[in-house]
Amino acid sequence: MISLKNSIVCITGASSGIGEACARAFAREGAALLLSARRKERVDRLAKALQEEFHVRTHTMFLDVRDRTAVDAAINGLPQEWRSIQVLVNNAGLARGLSKVHEGLVQDWEEMIDTNVKGLLYVSRAIIPGMVQRKSGHVINISSIAAHQVYPNGNVYCASKFAVRALTEGLKMDLLGTGVRVCAVSPGLVETEFSLVRFHGDGQRAAKVYESMKPLLGEDIADIVVFCAMRPPHVDISEVIVMPTDQASVHHVHRG
Ligand code: NDP
Ligand code: 8X3
């Protein structure tokens, strides 16, 4: 097991859900936290709370991962003491809508592809060269069981997560011999703001996704992310697929 104390951990989408829980879990290990999202006020509040509770260093950024120029500027403009990023958690992502392709909203598709695929690539492209140069680093992509199984009306979201899976595998090959590790954590149902975002703020519809079953929580995923990050340098967990006990596949959920 390695210590993460004072290691710089960069988490995208830290304003909510899994990203926020990862920030807390890494803070518990004493990591220095580089936190970003579009809702910067939430990230600032989180950073302040973690500083007070765990006495860790934090740096926050407004970041829309879809904006390539802004991503480059944010990473290249980091203060010197925040440049040696050891762990990148590519977490920022979302689903929009649940419709058949021939009835879907093009702007929903664009938002998913721009965030989940292109955004992940932009952030990775900006951060990984430093890891390669230092011969050390760890990229942890938050993927999904939707990267393995397609469900009705999940078309574009699933395609975006299949892409994350392909990019994770490709990156592992690209980084072979550099000392940089690559991992995907692929959850099933996790109760976060994910469904609220998917259904454009319809809370009742979002609540139904987790009705009469016990979903995973952001903390459950964060535990796994930190476990992966703390393995010895020669151990690279390729992927962890994790589902609630009440879920067997994207098609099978036990509702008691
Ligand atoms: P949340 O909606 O709670 O969190 C999503 C996070 O992504 C927010 O912090 C949001 O921040 C950020 N985000 C979205 N778009 C952008 C953007 N353009 N630029 C920067 N940040 C952005 O959902 P989850 O925590 O559940 O989702 C986190 C990841 O986990 C996603 O990649 C999702 O696909 C994946 N996942 C979720 C599962 C689930 O069941 N919940 C299961 C499997 C995978 P802000 O809006 O402030 O920018
Ligand atoms: C989120 C899990 O099954 O709702 O990636 O697509 S699912």
CSV table of C-alpha atoms and ligand atoms in Angstrom, one decimal:
chain,number,residue,atom,x,y,z
A,1,MET,CA,0.0,0.0,0.0
A,2,ILE,CA,1.3,3.5,-0.8
A,3,SER,CA,0.7,6.6,1.2
A,4,LEU,CA,-1.2,9.4,-0.6
A,5,LYS,CA,-0.2,12.0,2.0
A,6,ASN,CA,0.5,15.3,0.2
A,7,SER,CA,0.1,13.6,-3.2
A,8,ILE,CA,-1.8,15.9,-5.6
A,9,VAL,CA,-5.1,14.4,-6.6
A,10,CYS,CA,-7.1,16.1,-9.3
A,11,ILE,CA,-10.9,15.3,-9.4
A,12,THR,CA,-13.2,16.6,-12.1
A,13,GLY,CA,-16.9,17.0,-11.3
A,14,ALA,CA,-16.2,17.4,-7.6
A,15,SER,CA,-19.3,19.5,-6.9
A,16,SER,CA,-21.6,16.5,-6.4
A,17,GLY,CA,-22.0,12.7,-6.1
A,18,ILE,CA,-19.1,10.4,-6.7
A,19,GLY,CA,-16.6,13.3,-7.3
A,20,GLU,CA,-17.5,15.0,-4.0
A,21,ALA,CA,-17.3,11.6,-2.2
A,22,CYS,CA,-13.8,11.0,-3.8
A,23,ALA,CA,-12.6,14.3,-2.6
A,24,ARG,CA,-13.6,13.4,1.0
A,25,ALA,CA,-12.1,9.9,0.8
A,26,PHE,CA,-8.7,11.3,-0.6
A,27,ALA,CA,-8.8,14.0,2.0
A,28,ARG,CA,-9.0,11.3,4.7
A,29,GLU,CA,-5.7,10.0,3.3
A,30,GLY,CA,-4.1,13.4,3.6
A,31,ALA,CA,-3.9,14.0,-0.2
A,32,ALA,CA,-3.7,17.6,-1.6
A,33,LEU,CA,-6.9,18.2,-3.5
A,34,LEU,CA,-7.2,19.9,-6.9
A,35,LEU,CA,-11.0,20.1,-7.3
A,36,SER,CA,-13.0,21.4,-10.2
A,37,ALA,CA,-16.6,21.6,-11.6
A,38,ARG,CA,-18.8,24.3,-13.2
A,39,ARG,CA,-20.6,24.9,-9.8
A,40,LYS,CA,-17.4,26.4,-8.3
A,41,GLU,CA,-19.2,27.7,-5.2
A,42,ARG,CA,-20.0,24.1,-4.2
A,43,VAL,CA,-16.5,23.1,-4.8
A,44,ASP,CA,-15.2,26.0,-2.7
A,45,ARG,CA,-17.5,25.1,0.1
A,46,LEU,CA,-16.4,21.4,0.0
A,47,ALA,CA,-12.7,22.5,-0.1
A,48,LYS,CA,-13.1,24.7,2.9
A,49,ALA,CA,-14.9,21.9,4.8
A,50,LEU,CA,-12.2,19.4,4.0
A,51,GLN,CA,-9.4,21.8,4.9
A,52,GLU,CA,-11.0,22.3,8.3
A,53,GLU,CA,-11.7,18.6,8.9
A,54,PHE,CA,-8.6,17.0,7.5
A,55,HIS,CA,-6.1,19.9,7.4
A,56,VAL,CA,-5.3,19.2,3.7
A,57,ARG,CA,-4.2,21.6,1.0
A,58,THR,CA,-6.8,22.4,-1.6
A,59,HIS,CA,-7.0,24.3,-4.8
A,60,THR,CA,-10.3,24.8,-6.7
A,61,MET,CA,-11.1,25.7,-10.3
A,62,PHE,CA,-14.1,26.6,-12.3
A,63,LEU,CA,-13.9,24.1,-15.1
A,64,ASP,CA,-16.2,23.1,-17.9
A,65,VAL,CA,-14.4,20.0,-19.3
A,66,ARG,CA,-16.1,20.6,-22.7
A,67,ASP,CA,-14.1,23.8,-23.2
A,68,ARG,CA,-10.8,22.6,-24.6
A,69,THR,CA,-9.1,26.0,-24.5
A,70,ALA,CA,-10.3,26.5,-20.9
A,71,VAL,CA,-9.0,23.1,-19.9
A,72,ASP,CA,-5.6,23.8,-21.3
A,73,ALA,CA,-5.5,27.2,-19.7
A,74,ALA,CA,-6.5,25.9,-16.3
A,75,ILE,CA,-4.0,23.1,-16.3
A,76,ASN,CA,-1.1,25.1,-17.8
A,77,GLY,CA,-1.9,28.0,-15.5
A,78,LEU,CA,-1.7,26.0,-12.3
A,79,PRO,CA,0.6,27.5,-9.6
A,80,GLN,CA,3.9,25.6,-9.5
A,81,GLU,CA,3.1,23.8,-6.3
A,82,TRP,CA,0.0,22.2,-7.9
A,83,ARG,CA,1.6,21.0,-11.2
A,84,SER,CA,2.8,17.6,-10.2
A,85,ILE,CA,-0.5,15.8,-10.3
A,86,GLN,CA,-0.1,12.2,-9.1
A,87,VAL,CA,-3.7,11.0,-9.4
A,88,LEU,CA,-6.3,12.2,-12.0
A,89,VAL,CA,-9.9,11.1,-11.4
A,90,ASN,CA,-11.8,11.7,-14.6
A,91,ASN,CA,-15.2,11.8,-13.0
A,92,ALA,CA,-17.1,14.7,-14.6
A,93,GLY,CA,-19.9,13.2,-16.6
A,94,LEU,CA,-23.6,13.0,-17.1
A,95,ALA,CA,-26.6,11.4,-18.8
A,96,ARG,CA,-29.2,13.5,-20.5
A,97,GLY,CA,-32.5,12.0,-21.5
A,98,LEU,CA,-33.7,8.4,-22.0
A,99,SER,CA,-35.2,8.2,-25.5
A,100,LYS,CA,-35.1,6.2,-28.6
A,101,VAL,CA,-32.5,7.5,-31.1
A,102,HIS,CA,-35.1,8.5,-33.6
A,103,GLU,CA,-36.9,10.6,-30.9
A,104,GLY,CA,-33.8,11.8,-29.0
A,105,LEU,CA,-32.7,15.4,-28.6
A,106,VAL,CA,-29.5,16.2,-30.5
A,107,GLN,CA,-28.4,18.7,-27.8
A,108,ASP,CA,-28.6,16.0,-25.2
A,109,TRP,CA,-26.4,13.7,-27.3
A,110,GLU,CA,-23.9,16.5,-27.8
A,111,GLU,CA,-23.7,17.3,-24.1
A,112,MET,CA,-23.1,13.7,-23.2
A,113,ILE,CA,-20.4,13.1,-25.9
A,114,ASP,CA,-18.8,16.5,-25.3
A,115,THR,CA,-18.6,15.9,-21.6
A,116,ASN,CA,-18.1,12.1,-21.1
A,117,VAL,CA,-15.8,11.5,-24.1
A,118,LYS,CA,-14.2,14.7,-25.4
A,119,GLY,CA,-14.0,16.4,-21.9
A,120,LEU,CA,-12.3,13.3,-20.5
A,121,LEU,CA,-9.9,13.4,-23.4
A,122,TYR,CA,-9.1,17.1,-23.0
A,123,VAL,CA,-8.4,16.8,-19.3
A,124,SER,CA,-6.3,13.7,-19.9
A,125,ARG,CA,-4.3,15.3,-22.7
A,126,ALA,CA,-3.5,18.3,-20.5
A,127,ILE,CA,-2.4,16.3,-17.4
A,128,ILE,CA,-0.9,13.0,-18.6
A,129,PRO,CA,2.3,14.5,-20.3
A,130,GLY,CA,3.4,15.7,-16.8
A,131,MET,CA,2.9,12.2,-15.4
A,132,VAL,CA,4.9,10.7,-18.3
A,133,GLN,CA,7.7,13.2,-17.7
A,134,ARG,CA,7.8,12.3,-14.0
A,135,LYS,CA,7.4,8.6,-14.8
A,136,SER,CA,4.7,8.3,-12.3
A,137,GLY,CA,0.9,8.9,-12.0
A,138,HIS,CA,-2.4,7.3,-12.0
A,139,VAL,CA,-5.4,7.9,-14.2
A,140,ILE,CA,-8.7,6.7,-12.8
A,141,ASN,CA,-11.7,6.9,-15.2
A,142,ILE,CA,-15.2,6.8,-13.8
A,143,SER,CA,-16.8,4.5,-16.3
A,144,SER,CA,-20.0,2.5,-15.8
A,145,ILE,CA,-21.7,-0.8,-16.3
A,146,ALA,CA,-23.2,1.1,-19.2
A,147,ALA,CA,-19.7,0.7,-20.7
A,148,HIS,CA,-20.4,-3.1,-20.9
A,149,GLN,CA,-24.2,-3.4,-21.4
A,150,VAL,CA,-26.6,-1.3,-23.4
A,151,TYR,CA,-30.1,-0.8,-22.1
A,152,PRO,CA,-33.3,0.4,-23.9
A,153,ASN,CA,-33.1,4.1,-24.6
A,154,GLY,CA,-29.6,4.3,-23.1
A,155,ASN,CA,-28.1,4.5,-26.6
A,156,VAL,CA,-25.9,7.6,-26.6
A,157,TYR,CA,-25.1,7.5,-22.9
A,158,CYS,CA,-24.0,3.9,-23.2
A,159,ALA,CA,-22.0,4.7,-26.3
A,160,SER,CA,-20.2,7.5,-24.4
A,161,LYS,CA,-19.3,5.0,-21.6
A,162,PHE,CA,-18.3,2.3,-24.1
A,163,ALA,CA,-16.0,5.0,-25.5
A,164,VAL,CA,-14.6,5.6,-21.9
A,165,ARG,CA,-13.9,1.9,-21.7
A,166,ALA,CA,-12.1,1.9,-25.1
A,167,LEU,CA,-10.1,5.0,-24.1
A,168,THR,CA,-9.1,3.4,-20.8
A,169,GLU,CA,-7.8,0.3,-22.5
A,170,GLY,CA,-6.1,2.3,-25.2
A,171,LEU,CA,-4.5,4.6,-22.7
A,172,LYS,CA,-3.1,1.6,-20.8
A,173,MET,CA,-1.4,0.5,-23.9
A,174,ASP,CA,-0.2,4.0,-24.7
A,175,LEU,CA,1.3,4.4,-21.3
A,176,LEU,CA,2.9,1.0,-21.1
A,177,GLY,CA,6.5,1.4,-19.9
A,178,THR,CA,6.0,4.9,-18.6
A,179,GLY,CA,5.2,3.9,-15.0
A,180,VAL,CA,1.8,5.7,-15.3
A,181,ARG,CA,-1.2,3.5,-14.2
A,182,VAL,CA,-4.6,3.4,-15.7
A,183,CYS,CA,-7.8,2.2,-14.2
A,184,ALA,CA,-11.6,2.3,-14.7
A,185,VAL,CA,-14.1,2.1,-12.0
A,186,SER,CA,-17.5,1.0,-13.4
A,187,PRO,CA,-20.5,1.3,-11.1
A,188,GLY,CA,-24.1,0.2,-11.5
A,189,LEU,CA,-26.8,2.3,-9.8
A,190,VAL,CA,-25.4,5.0,-7.5
A,191,GLU,CA,-27.8,7.4,-5.9
A,192,THR,CA,-26.4,10.9,-6.7
A,193,GLU,CA,-27.7,13.8,-8.7
A,194,PHE,CA,-27.2,11.7,-11.8
A,195,SER,CA,-30.8,10.8,-12.5
A,196,LEU,CA,-32.0,14.4,-11.6
A,197,VAL,CA,-29.6,15.7,-14.3
A,198,ARG,CA,-30.7,12.9,-16.7
A,199,PHE,CA,-34.3,13.8,-16.3
A,200,HIS,CA,-33.7,17.6,-16.6
A,201,GLY,CA,-34.6,18.3,-12.9
A,202,ASP,CA,-37.7,16.0,-12.6
A,203,GLY,CA,-37.2,14.8,-9.0
A,204,GLN,CA,-40.1,12.3,-9.0
A,205,ARG,CA,-38.8,10.5,-12.1
A,206,ALA,CA,-35.3,10.5,-10.7
A,207,ALA,CA,-36.4,9.1,-7.3
A,208,LYS,CA,-38.2,6.2,-9.2
A,209,VAL,CA,-34.8,4.9,-10.4
A,210,TYR,CA,-33.8,4.0,-6.9
A,211,GLU,CA,-37.3,3.1,-5.6
A,212,SER,CA,-37.6,0.0,-3.3
A,213,MET,CA,-33.9,-1.0,-3.8
A,214,LYS,CA,-30.7,-0.1,-2.0
A,215,PRO,CA,-28.5,1.7,-4.5
A,216,LEU,CA,-24.8,2.3,-4.0
A,217,LEU,CA,-23.7,5.7,-2.6
A,218,GLY,CA,-20.9,8.0,-3.8
A,219,GLU,CA,-18.9,6.9,-0.8
A,220,ASP,CA,-19.0,3.3,-1.9
A,221,ILE,CA,-17.4,4.2,-5.2
A,222,ALA,CA,-14.9,6.6,-3.5
A,223,ASP,CA,-13.7,3.8,-1.3
A,224,ILE,CA,-12.9,1.7,-4.4
A,225,VAL,CA,-11.2,4.6,-6.2
A,226,VAL,CA,-8.9,5.2,-3.2
A,227,PHE,CA,-8.2,1.5,-2.8
A,228,CYS,CA,-7.0,1.4,-6.5
A,229,ALA,CA,-4.9,4.5,-6.0
A,230,MET,CA,-3.2,3.1,-2.9
A,231,ARG,CA,-2.0,-0.2,-4.4
A,232,PRO,CA,1.8,-0.5,-4.7
A,233,PRO,CA,3.3,1.1,-7.8
A,234,HIS,CA,3.7,-2.2,-9.6
A,235,VAL,CA,0.0,-3.1,-9.2
A,236,ASP,CA,-2.4,-1.6,-11.7
A,237,ILE,CA,-6.1,-2.6,-11.2
A,238,SER,CA,-7.5,-2.4,-14.8
A,239,GLU,CA,-11.1,-2.2,-13.9
A,240,VAL,CA,-13.5,-2.6,-11.0
A,241,ILE,CA,-17.1,-3.3,-11.9
A,242,VAL,CA,-19.3,-2.7,-8.8
A,243,MET,CA,-23.1,-3.0,-8.5
A,244,PRO,CA,-25.5,-2.8,-5.6
A,245,THR,CA,-26.4,-6.1,-4.1
A,246,ASP,CA,-29.9,-5.4,-5.5
A,247,GLN,CA,-28.6,-5.2,-9.1
A,248,ALA,CA,-27.5,-8.0,-11.3
A,249,SER,CA,-27.1,-6.2,-14.6
A,250,VAL,CA,-28.5,-3.0,-16.3
A,251,HIS,CA,-31.6,-5.1,-16.9
A,252,HIS,CA,-32.0,-6.8,-13.5
A,253,VAL,CA,-32.8,-4.8,-10.4
A,254,HIS,CA,-34.4,-6.4,-7.4
A,255,ARG,CA,-37.1,-4.1,-5.9
A,256,GLY,CA,-38.3,-5.4,-2.5
B,1,NDP,P1,-23.7,13.8,-10.3
B,1,NDP,O1,-24.6,14.5,-11.2
B,1,NDP,O2,-24.0,13.8,-8.9
B,1,NDP,O3,-22.2,14.5,-10.5
B,1,NDP,C1,-21.7,14.8,-11.8
B,1,NDP,C2,-20.5,15.7,-11.7
B,1,NDP,O4,-20.0,15.9,-13.0
B,1,NDP,C3,-20.9,17.0,-11.1
B,1,NDP,O5,-19.9,17.4,-10.1
B,1,NDP,C4,-20.9,18.0,-12.2
B,1,NDP,O6,-20.5,19.3,-11.8
B,1,NDP,C5,-19.9,17.3,-13.1
B,1,NDP,N1,-20.0,17.8,-14.5
B,1,NDP,C6,-21.0,17.5,-15.4
B,1,NDP,N2,-20.8,18.2,-16.5
B,1,NDP,C7,-19.6,18.8,-16.4
B,1,NDP,C8,-18.8,19.6,-17.3
B,1,NDP,N3,-19.2,19.9,-18.5
B,1,NDP,N4,-17.7,20.1,-16.8
B,1,NDP,C9,-17.2,19.8,-15.5
B,1,NDP,N5,-17.9,19.1,-14.7
B,1,NDP,C10,-19.1,18.6,-15.1
B,1,NDP,O7,-23.5,12.4,-10.9
B,1,NDP,P2,-22.5,11.2,-10.4
B,1,NDP,O8,-21.7,11.6,-9.3
B,1,NDP,O9,-23.3,10.0,-10.4
B,1,NDP,O10,-21.6,11.1,-11.8
B,1,NDP,C11,-20.2,11.1,-11.7
B,1,NDP,C12,-19.7,10.1,-12.8
B,1,NDP,O11,-20.1,8.8,-12.5
B,1,NDP,C13,-20.2,10.4,-14.2
B,1,NDP,O12,-19.2,10.2,-15.1
B,1,NDP,C14,-21.3,9.3,-14.4
B,1,NDP,O13,-21.5,9.0,-15.8
B,1,NDP,C15,-20.7,8.2,-13.6
B,1,NDP,N6,-21.6,7.1,-13.2
B,1,NDP,C16,-22.6,7.4,-12.4
B,1,NDP,C17,-23.5,6.3,-12.0
B,1,NDP,C18,-24.7,6.6,-11.2
B,1,NDP,O14,-25.6,5.7,-11.2
B,1,NDP,N7,-24.9,7.7,-10.5
B,1,NDP,C19,-23.2,4.9,-12.3
B,1,NDP,C20,-22.0,4.8,-13.2
B,1,NDP,C21,-21.2,5.8,-13.6
B,1,NDP,P3,-21.1,20.7,-12.4
B,1,NDP,O15,-22.5,20.4,-12.8
B,1,NDP,O16,-21.0,21.6,-11.1
B,1,NDP,O17,-20.2,21.1,-13.4
B,2,8X3,C1,-24.9,5.1,-14.8
B,2,8X3,C2,-25.5,3.7,-14.5
B,2,8X3,O1,-27.2,2.0,-15.4
B,2,8X3,O2,-28.0,4.3,-15.0
B,2,8X3,O3,-23.8,5.0,-15.6
B,2,8X3,O4,-26.5,3.8,-16.9
B,2,8X3,S1,-26.8,3.5,-15.5
